[in-house]
Amino acid sequence: MKEIFALVDCNNFYASCERVFNPKLEGRPIVVLSNNDGCVVARSNEAKALGIGMGVPAFEIEESMRKNNVEVFSSNYTLYADMSSRVMETLSVFTSDIEIYSIDEAFLNLDGFNCSLTDYGRKMRQTVKQWTGMPVTVGIARTKTLAKIANRIAKKSTRENGVLDLTDSSCLDMVLAEIPVEKVWTVGIKTALKLKRAGIKTALALSNTDIGWIRQKFGVVGVRTVYELRGISCYPLEQNPPAKKSITVSRMFGKPVESVKELKEAISSYASRAGEKLRGQGLAAGVMTVYVTTSRFIENKYFNYNTVEFAVATSNTIELVRNACRCIDRLYRKGCVFKKCGIILNGLVPENQVQNGLFDNVDRLKAKRLMQAVDAINNRLNSPLQWAAEGLGQAWKVKFKRRSNRYTSCWDELPEVA
């Protein structure tokens, strides 16, 4: 039996999250900005219609946004993450075979469902909207690539009403003929340029291309893409995603940093967050790289990094913070105005498979219990515990001047009913 995939995608996810708890925003143009309110990272359909582009610096379009009464928000990652969890939990009601592909997308396996898949997709859409307030679009097909295409069409077509089933569609070729090759899943910019130079401009043309030529020019990924367009599944559902090979924590500063004290506070905060990520995924890091950089647009720009290899792979925040601060001592340059710093953890291994060192003098069991206690407390507090090395003032911290309330996760910011 052939597989059947449904791709459920939240419409304008960040903007929709803002609308759930503020109905007055319905129908109004919305943009969401990046860290430090720098660039546009999300737009509602109304904002797109005004010609506001993705990635545009906010200061360049400030006057235009004011004239058009555009609602502007800072990124509210706590709210977005929680709303994503609610959507995914709702989708799991419809099938246990689900792959969370991104914060706003999920693939579902609908193989063996003896019902109208279009009606089932509409039921999903209605339920997600009713339970979470989030609008979603559903694309259904024999492969993930075709499900992506079905979802794209359903999102743009008013006739489809948010759901399109291409499973046994007689007009599949007509659909593929309307899809530019650069819009096909897994086809990157460089690949699209090569295909167009060869006269392959649509998804249909790509699906009809000789497999031997595709293998020679684009390797196994290109072959899989062609087969997927032909309705032959090459990408199964991944319910257990592969373990990460690295973890990165970095932020642009809310204000330029010149002192080594503030630089150490920032890197300590990032090391603490990196430790939380490690423990949350049951991993330990064998290598840590710390880097610092000034603005790349100044004359005397400076970038440098320092790497530490741990004798025993660790997820202990105390070790991470201590070594990160030592790296800053090596990297700091007096007179530099730093714009950003960050931590990259590599050599990741499962925490239960860490190889102990013969001359290791750290009480690993005690450290593990301490980290478990800290994580347990932080999971229950809106204002989590912080390490002293992170400082109190934190003037360097990322600015979110236009952030909405964390409606679902902070007691002091719950929605109010008049």
Short mmCIF file of C-alpha atoms in Angstrom, two decimals:
data_model
loop_
_atom_site.label_atom_id
_atom_site.label_comp_id
_atom_site.label_asym_id
_atom_site.label_seq_id
_atom_site.Cartn_x
_atom_site.Cartn_y
_atom_site.Cartn_z
CA MET A 1 0.00 0.00 0.00
CA LYS A 2 1.32 3.44 -0.93
CA GLU A 3 1.85 6.04 1.77
CA ILE A 4 -0.31 9.14 2.04
CA PHE A 5 1.08 12.32 3.61
CA ALA A 6 -0.68 15.40 4.87
CA LEU A 7 1.30 18.59 5.41
CA VAL A 8 -0.38 20.89 7.91
CA ASP A 9 1.06 24.40 7.85
CA CYS A 10 0.06 27.34 10.09
CA ASN A 11 -0.75 30.43 8.05
CA ASN A 12 1.53 33.41 8.77
CA PHE A 13 2.42 31.75 12.06
CA TYR A 14 3.93 34.61 14.07
CA ALA A 15 1.26 37.10 12.96
CA SER A 16 -1.51 34.58 13.65
CA CYS A 17 -0.17 33.99 17.18
CA GLU A 18 -0.50 37.73 17.85
CA ARG A 19 -4.09 37.72 16.57
CA VAL A 20 -5.27 34.82 18.75
CA PHE A 21 -5.28 36.97 21.90
CA ASN A 22 -6.01 40.30 20.21
CA PRO A 23 -8.98 39.94 17.82
CA LYS A 24 -8.77 43.66 16.97
CA LEU A 25 -5.78 42.75 14.80
CA GLU A 26 -7.92 40.68 12.42
CA GLY A 27 -7.68 42.12 8.92
CA ARG A 28 -4.95 44.58 9.87
CA PRO A 29 -1.39 44.47 8.50
CA ILE A 30 1.08 42.93 10.97
CA VAL A 31 4.85 42.59 10.95
CA VAL A 32 7.07 40.85 13.48
CA LEU A 33 10.66 41.99 13.95
CA SER A 34 13.87 40.11 14.67
CA ASN A 35 16.03 40.41 17.79
CA ASN A 36 16.60 44.02 18.87
CA ASP A 37 13.69 44.92 16.58
CA GLY A 38 16.06 44.97 13.63
CA CYS A 39 14.47 43.38 10.56
CA VAL A 40 11.11 42.06 9.40
CA VAL A 41 10.94 38.29 9.96
CA ALA A 42 7.19 37.69 9.55
CA ARG A 43 4.30 39.41 7.79
CA SER A 44 0.55 38.99 7.58
CA ASN A 45 -1.06 38.80 4.14
CA GLU A 46 -2.16 42.41 4.54
CA ALA A 47 1.44 43.48 5.17
CA LYS A 48 2.63 41.51 2.15
CA ALA A 49 0.03 43.31 0.03
CA LEU A 50 1.61 46.62 1.07
CA GLY A 51 4.89 45.45 -0.46
CA ILE A 52 6.73 44.96 2.85
CA GLY A 53 9.55 42.52 2.11
CA MET A 54 11.04 39.80 4.28
CA GLY A 55 14.30 40.77 5.96
CA VAL A 56 13.88 44.51 5.35
CA PRO A 57 15.43 46.67 8.13
CA ALA A 58 12.64 48.19 10.22
CA PHE A 59 14.07 51.71 10.11
CA GLU A 60 13.86 51.75 6.30
CA ILE A 61 10.09 51.25 6.27
CA GLU A 62 9.18 52.99 9.52
CA GLU A 63 7.42 55.88 7.77
CA SER A 64 5.52 53.54 5.43
CA MET A 65 4.37 51.37 8.34
CA ARG A 66 3.17 54.42 10.23
CA LYS A 67 1.17 55.75 7.27
CA ASN A 68 -0.46 52.37 6.65
CA ASN A 69 -1.23 51.72 10.34
CA VAL A 70 0.86 48.57 10.37
CA GLU A 71 0.91 46.79 13.73
CA VAL A 72 4.54 46.11 14.68
CA PHE A 73 5.63 43.49 17.23
CA SER A 74 8.91 42.26 18.64
CA SER A 75 9.45 38.51 18.38
CA ASN A 76 7.69 36.75 21.27
CA TYR A 77 9.44 33.37 21.16
CA THR A 78 7.90 32.11 24.40
CA LEU A 79 4.38 32.63 23.06
CA TYR A 80 5.20 31.21 19.62
CA ALA A 81 6.79 28.05 21.04
CA ASP A 82 3.82 27.39 23.31
CA MET A 83 1.28 27.98 20.52
CA SER A 84 3.25 25.60 18.30
CA SER A 85 3.07 22.91 20.99
CA ARG A 86 -0.69 23.37 21.25
CA VAL A 87 -1.16 23.03 17.49
CA MET A 88 1.00 19.88 17.33
CA GLU A 89 -0.81 18.34 20.31
CA THR A 90 -4.13 18.98 18.56
CA LEU A 91 -2.90 17.36 15.34
CA SER A 92 -1.82 14.25 17.28
CA VAL A 93 -5.51 13.61 17.96
CA PHE A 94 -5.98 12.79 14.27
CA THR A 95 -3.07 10.34 13.96
CA SER A 96 -0.23 9.10 16.12
CA ASP A 97 2.08 9.08 13.09
CA ILE A 98 3.24 12.68 13.06
CA GLU A 99 6.54 14.39 12.23
CA ILE A 100 7.00 17.90 13.60
CA TYR A 101 8.89 19.43 10.70
CA SER A 102 9.25 22.98 12.02
CA ILE A 103 7.66 25.36 14.52
CA ASP A 104 4.65 25.82 12.21
CA GLU A 105 4.60 22.67 10.05
CA ALA A 106 3.94 18.97 10.56
CA PHE A 107 3.69 15.93 8.31
CA LEU A 108 1.00 13.38 9.15
CA ASN A 109 0.65 9.82 7.84
CA LEU A 110 -2.92 9.22 6.63
CA ASP A 111 -2.25 5.80 5.13
CA GLY A 112 -5.15 3.41 5.63
CA PHE A 113 -7.80 6.02 6.46
CA ASN A 114 -11.08 4.83 4.91
CA CYS A 115 -12.73 8.20 4.50
CA SER A 116 -12.71 11.28 2.30
CA LEU A 117 -9.26 12.75 2.92
CA THR A 118 -10.51 16.19 1.91
CA ASP A 119 -13.22 16.03 4.57
CA TYR A 120 -10.69 14.74 7.10
CA GLY A 121 -8.38 17.64 6.26
CA ARG A 122 -11.23 20.09 6.75
CA LYS A 123 -11.99 18.53 10.11
CA MET A 124 -8.33 18.97 11.10
CA ARG A 125 -8.42 22.58 10.00
CA GLN A 126 -11.64 23.30 11.87
CA THR A 127 -10.47 21.58 15.06
CA VAL A 128 -7.10 23.34 15.17
CA LYS A 129 -8.85 26.68 14.69
CA GLN A 130 -11.42 25.91 17.38
CA TRP A 131 -8.98 24.55 19.96
CA THR A 132 -6.04 26.91 19.43
CA GLY A 133 -7.32 29.84 17.37
CA MET A 134 -4.65 29.18 14.71
CA PRO A 135 -5.55 29.05 10.99
CA VAL A 136 -3.89 26.17 9.11
CA THR A 137 -3.73 24.86 5.56
CA VAL A 138 -3.67 21.15 4.67
CA GLY A 139 -2.03 19.59 1.62
CA ILE A 140 -2.46 15.85 1.00
CA ALA A 141 -0.52 13.69 -1.47
CA ARG A 142 1.43 10.46 -2.04
CA THR A 143 4.79 12.03 -1.17
CA LYS A 144 6.09 14.78 1.06
CA THR A 145 7.16 16.87 -1.93
CA LEU A 146 3.72 16.66 -3.51
CA ALA A 147 2.09 17.38 -0.14
CA LYS A 148 4.17 20.56 0.03
CA ILE A 149 2.91 21.55 -3.41
CA ALA A 150 -0.69 20.73 -2.46
CA ASN A 151 -0.36 22.87 0.65
CA ARG A 152 1.07 25.77 -1.35
CA ILE A 153 -1.87 25.72 -3.75
CA ALA A 154 -4.45 25.31 -0.98
CA LYS A 155 -3.01 28.38 0.74
CA LYS A 156 -3.32 30.56 -2.35
CA SER A 157 -6.59 29.23 -3.79
CA THR A 158 -9.91 30.45 -2.41
CA ARG A 159 -11.68 27.61 -4.22
CA GLU A 160 -9.87 24.91 -2.22
CA ASN A 161 -10.87 26.47 1.11
CA GLY A 162 -7.59 25.60 2.79
CA VAL A 163 -7.48 21.88 1.90
CA LEU A 164 -6.23 20.18 -1.27
CA ASP A 165 -5.95 16.43 -1.87
CA LEU A 166 -3.67 15.43 -4.76
CA THR A 167 -3.57 11.75 -3.82
CA ASP A 168 -5.30 10.43 -6.92
CA SER A 169 -5.82 13.69 -8.78
CA SER A 170 -6.31 13.45 -12.53
CA CYS A 171 -5.02 17.00 -12.94
CA LEU A 172 -1.67 16.48 -11.19
CA ASP A 173 0.28 17.29 -14.37
CA MET A 174 -1.63 20.55 -14.75
CA VAL A 175 -0.80 21.42 -11.15
CA LEU A 176 2.91 20.64 -11.56
CA ALA A 177 3.03 22.67 -14.76
CA GLU A 178 2.07 25.77 -12.75
CA ILE A 179 4.75 25.33 -10.08
CA PRO A 180 8.10 27.07 -10.79
CA VAL A 181 10.99 24.67 -10.30
CA GLU A 182 12.53 26.89 -7.61
CA LYS A 183 9.40 26.37 -5.48
CA VAL A 184 9.86 22.59 -5.33
CA TRP A 185 10.87 21.26 -1.92
CA THR A 186 14.65 20.45 -1.67
CA VAL A 187 15.45 22.51 -4.79
CA GLY A 188 17.84 25.26 -3.70
CA ILE A 189 18.77 28.48 -5.46
CA LYS A 190 21.88 27.11 -7.19
CA THR A 191 20.10 23.92 -8.26
CA ALA A 192 17.19 25.95 -9.66
CA LEU A 193 19.58 28.08 -11.73
CA LYS A 194 21.24 24.99 -13.21
CA LEU A 195 17.87 23.44 -14.01
CA LYS A 196 16.63 26.60 -15.69
CA ARG A 197 19.78 26.83 -17.79
CA ALA A 198 18.96 23.30 -18.95
CA GLY A 199 15.43 24.42 -19.90
CA ILE A 200 13.74 22.81 -16.86
CA LYS A 201 11.54 25.58 -15.50
CA THR A 202 8.58 23.84 -13.87
CA ALA A 203 7.92 20.98 -11.48
CA LEU A 204 6.33 19.03 -14.35
CA ALA A 205 9.41 19.41 -16.52
CA LEU A 206 11.57 18.24 -13.63
CA SER A 207 9.38 15.18 -13.00
CA ASN A 208 9.74 14.19 -16.69
CA THR A 209 13.53 14.62 -16.77
CA ASP A 210 15.74 11.59 -17.43
CA ILE A 211 16.84 10.02 -14.15
CA GLY A 212 20.34 9.27 -15.44
CA TRP A 213 20.96 12.91 -16.31
CA ILE A 214 19.60 14.06 -12.93
CA ARG A 215 21.84 11.56 -11.09
CA GLN A 216 24.88 12.77 -13.01
CA LYS A 217 24.18 16.46 -12.39
CA PHE A 218 22.54 16.54 -8.95
CA GLY A 219 23.26 13.21 -7.26
CA VAL A 220 20.95 11.21 -5.05
CA VAL A 221 19.04 14.24 -3.72
CA GLY A 222 18.05 15.25 -7.23
CA VAL A 223 16.95 11.69 -8.04
CA ARG A 224 14.79 11.54 -4.94
CA THR A 225 13.15 14.84 -5.82
CA VAL A 226 12.20 13.56 -9.29
CA TYR A 227 10.80 10.32 -7.88
CA GLU A 228 8.84 12.25 -5.27
CA LEU A 229 7.29 14.40 -8.02
CA ARG A 230 6.33 11.17 -9.79
CA GLY A 231 4.47 9.98 -6.70
CA ILE A 232 7.13 7.57 -5.43
CA SER A 233 7.90 8.28 -1.77
CA CYS A 234 11.60 8.65 -0.91
CA TYR A 235 11.27 10.54 2.36
CA PRO A 236 9.48 8.54 5.08
CA LEU A 237 7.95 10.08 8.15
CA GLU A 238 10.63 10.89 10.77
CA GLN A 239 9.01 10.57 14.18
CA ASN A 240 12.42 10.36 15.87
CA PRO A 241 14.54 13.10 14.28
CA PRO A 242 18.31 12.49 14.20
CA ALA A 243 20.33 13.85 17.11
CA LYS A 244 21.85 17.27 16.61
CA LYS A 245 25.52 17.50 15.67
CA SER A 246 25.98 20.91 17.28
CA ILE A 247 24.22 23.46 19.46
CA THR A 248 24.65 27.21 19.02
CA VAL A 249 23.57 30.05 21.28
CA SER A 250 24.31 33.58 20.10
CA ARG A 251 22.61 36.98 20.11
CA MET A 252 23.24 40.49 18.89
CA PHE A 253 23.67 42.77 21.91
CA GLY A 254 20.94 45.23 22.83
CA LYS A 255 23.66 47.88 23.05
CA PRO A 256 27.35 47.87 22.06
CA VAL A 257 29.61 46.21 24.63
CA GLU A 258 33.10 47.50 25.41
CA SER A 259 33.98 46.12 28.86
CA VAL A 260 35.24 42.61 29.53
CA LYS A 261 32.82 42.43 32.47
CA GLU A 262 29.73 42.80 30.27
CA LEU A 263 31.19 40.47 27.68
CA LYS A 264 31.64 37.79 30.35
CA GLU A 265 28.10 38.36 31.61
CA ALA A 266 26.70 37.83 28.12
CA ILE A 267 28.75 34.71 27.39
CA SER A 268 27.81 33.29 30.81
CA SER A 269 24.14 33.77 29.97
CA TYR A 270 24.60 32.01 26.63
CA ALA A 271 26.57 29.19 28.27
CA SER A 272 23.73 28.73 30.75
CA ARG A 273 21.21 28.49 27.92
CA ALA A 274 23.46 26.07 26.04
CA GLY A 275 23.64 23.84 29.13
CA GLU A 276 19.83 23.82 29.36
CA LYS A 277 19.59 22.79 25.71
CA LEU A 278 22.10 19.99 26.21
CA ARG A 279 20.30 18.56 29.23
CA GLY A 280 16.91 18.95 27.57
CA GLN A 281 18.08 16.70 24.76
CA GLY A 282 19.99 14.27 26.97
CA LEU A 283 23.35 15.25 25.47
CA ALA A 284 26.81 16.27 26.62
CA ALA A 285 29.38 18.34 24.72
CA GLY A 286 33.00 17.42 24.15
CA VAL A 287 34.06 20.68 22.49
CA MET A 288 33.06 24.31 23.03
CA THR A 289 33.91 27.24 20.77
CA VAL A 290 33.41 30.84 21.93
CA TYR A 291 33.53 33.72 19.44
CA VAL A 292 33.29 37.51 19.60
CA THR A 293 32.79 40.05 16.85
CA THR A 294 32.46 43.77 16.33
CA SER A 295 30.23 45.28 13.64
CA ARG A 296 31.46 44.28 10.19
CA PHE A 297 30.71 47.79 8.91
CA ILE A 298 33.36 49.61 10.93
CA GLU A 299 36.91 50.25 9.81
CA ASN A 300 38.74 48.36 12.57
CA LYS A 301 36.48 45.31 12.63
CA TYR A 302 37.50 42.38 14.79
CA PHE A 303 36.46 38.74 14.89
CA ASN A 304 38.10 35.95 16.84
CA TYR A 305 37.31 32.63 18.48
CA ASN A 306 38.73 30.21 21.02
CA THR A 307 38.04 26.49 21.36
CA VAL A 308 38.07 24.33 24.49
CA GLU A 309 38.10 20.54 24.43
CA PHE A 310 36.71 18.96 27.59
CA ALA A 311 38.52 15.99 29.08
CA VAL A 312 35.08 14.54 29.85
CA ALA A 313 32.03 15.50 27.79
CA THR A 314 29.75 17.67 29.92
CA SER A 315 26.37 19.38 30.22
CA ASN A 316 27.29 20.99 33.55
CA THR A 317 26.52 24.72 33.35
CA ILE A 318 29.23 25.52 35.91
CA GLU A 319 31.90 23.97 33.68
CA LEU A 320 30.50 25.66 30.58
CA VAL A 321 30.37 29.11 32.20
CA ARG A 322 33.82 28.82 33.76
CA ASN A 323 35.47 27.82 30.48
CA ALA A 324 33.50 30.34 28.44
CA CYS A 325 34.74 33.17 30.65
CA ARG A 326 38.32 31.91 30.26
CA CYS A 327 37.84 32.08 26.51
CA ILE A 328 36.68 35.69 26.79
CA ASP A 329 39.89 36.55 28.67
CA ARG A 330 41.81 35.28 25.63
CA LEU A 331 39.57 36.95 23.06
CA TYR A 332 38.94 40.35 24.60
CA ARG A 333 40.64 43.30 22.95
CA LYS A 334 40.61 46.66 24.69
CA GLY A 335 39.12 49.47 22.63
CA CYS A 336 36.87 47.18 20.57
CA VAL A 337 33.13 47.79 20.54
CA PHE A 338 31.58 44.34 20.42
CA LYS A 339 28.31 43.71 18.62
CA LYS A 340 27.83 40.00 19.24
CA CYS A 341 29.25 36.91 20.90
CA GLY A 342 28.23 33.28 20.92
CA ILE A 343 28.87 29.68 21.89
CA ILE A 344 29.00 26.62 19.63
CA LEU A 345 28.97 23.15 21.20
CA ASN A 346 30.28 20.20 19.19
CA GLY A 347 31.31 16.63 19.86
CA LEU A 348 27.82 15.90 21.19
CA VAL A 349 27.23 12.46 22.72
CA PRO A 350 24.31 10.93 24.64
CA GLU A 351 24.68 11.88 28.30
CA ASN A 352 24.36 8.24 29.41
CA GLN A 353 27.29 7.25 27.19
CA VAL A 354 29.88 9.75 28.44
CA GLN A 355 33.32 8.20 28.88
CA ASN A 356 34.75 9.07 32.31
CA GLY A 357 38.31 10.35 32.60
CA LEU A 358 40.99 8.59 34.62
CA PHE A 359 42.18 11.85 36.21
CA ASP A 360 38.80 13.58 36.36
CA ASN A 361 38.37 15.26 39.75
CA VAL A 362 34.83 16.56 39.22
CA ASP A 363 32.04 14.96 41.24
CA ARG A 364 29.84 14.16 38.22
CA LEU A 365 26.99 12.66 40.24
CA LYS A 366 26.77 15.72 42.50
CA ALA A 367 26.93 18.07 39.50
CA LYS A 368 24.17 16.12 37.74
CA ARG A 369 21.88 16.35 40.76
CA LEU A 370 22.50 20.09 41.02
CA MET A 371 21.65 20.64 37.35
CA GLN A 372 18.49 18.54 37.70
CA ALA A 373 17.41 20.63 40.70
CA VAL A 374 18.06 23.92 38.88
CA ASP A 375 16.19 22.74 35.76
CA ALA A 376 13.24 21.53 37.85
CA ILE A 377 12.97 24.93 39.57
CA ASN A 378 13.30 26.89 36.32
CA ASN A 379 10.61 24.82 34.64
CA ARG A 380 8.17 25.99 37.29
CA LEU A 381 9.16 29.66 37.53
CA ASN A 382 8.34 32.57 35.23
CA SER A 383 11.55 34.27 36.37
CA PRO A 384 14.09 31.43 36.35
CA LEU A 385 17.19 31.16 38.50
CA GLN A 386 20.26 32.80 37.06
CA TRP A 387 23.93 32.18 37.67
CA ALA A 388 25.80 35.01 39.39
CA ALA A 389 28.20 35.26 36.45
CA GLU A 390 25.29 36.45 34.26
CA GLY A 391 25.12 39.73 36.19
CA LEU A 392 22.11 41.75 37.31
CA GLY A 393 21.88 44.81 35.07
CA GLN A 394 22.31 43.05 31.73
CA ALA A 395 22.17 46.26 29.69
CA TRP A 396 23.64 44.22 26.83
CA LYS A 397 20.56 41.97 26.71
CA VAL A 398 18.52 41.71 23.50
CA LYS A 399 15.81 44.37 23.33
CA PHE A 400 12.15 43.50 22.64
CA LYS A 401 10.52 46.90 23.00
CA ARG A 402 7.34 45.95 21.15
CA ARG A 403 6.81 42.45 22.48
CA SER A 404 3.26 41.39 23.27
CA ASN A 405 2.35 39.52 26.46
CA ARG A 406 3.33 35.89 27.00
CA TYR A 407 -0.36 35.09 27.30
CA THR A 408 -0.07 31.34 27.80
CA SER A 409 3.01 30.93 30.00
CA CYS A 410 3.30 33.87 32.39
CA TRP A 411 0.84 34.43 35.25
CA ASP A 412 1.36 38.20 35.22
CA GLU A 413 0.59 38.40 31.49
CA LEU A 414 -2.53 36.23 31.19
CA PRO A 415 -5.33 37.64 28.99
CA GLU A 416 -7.73 39.88 30.87
CA VAL A 417 -11.51 39.68 30.42
CA ALA A 418 -13.31 43.00 30.86
#
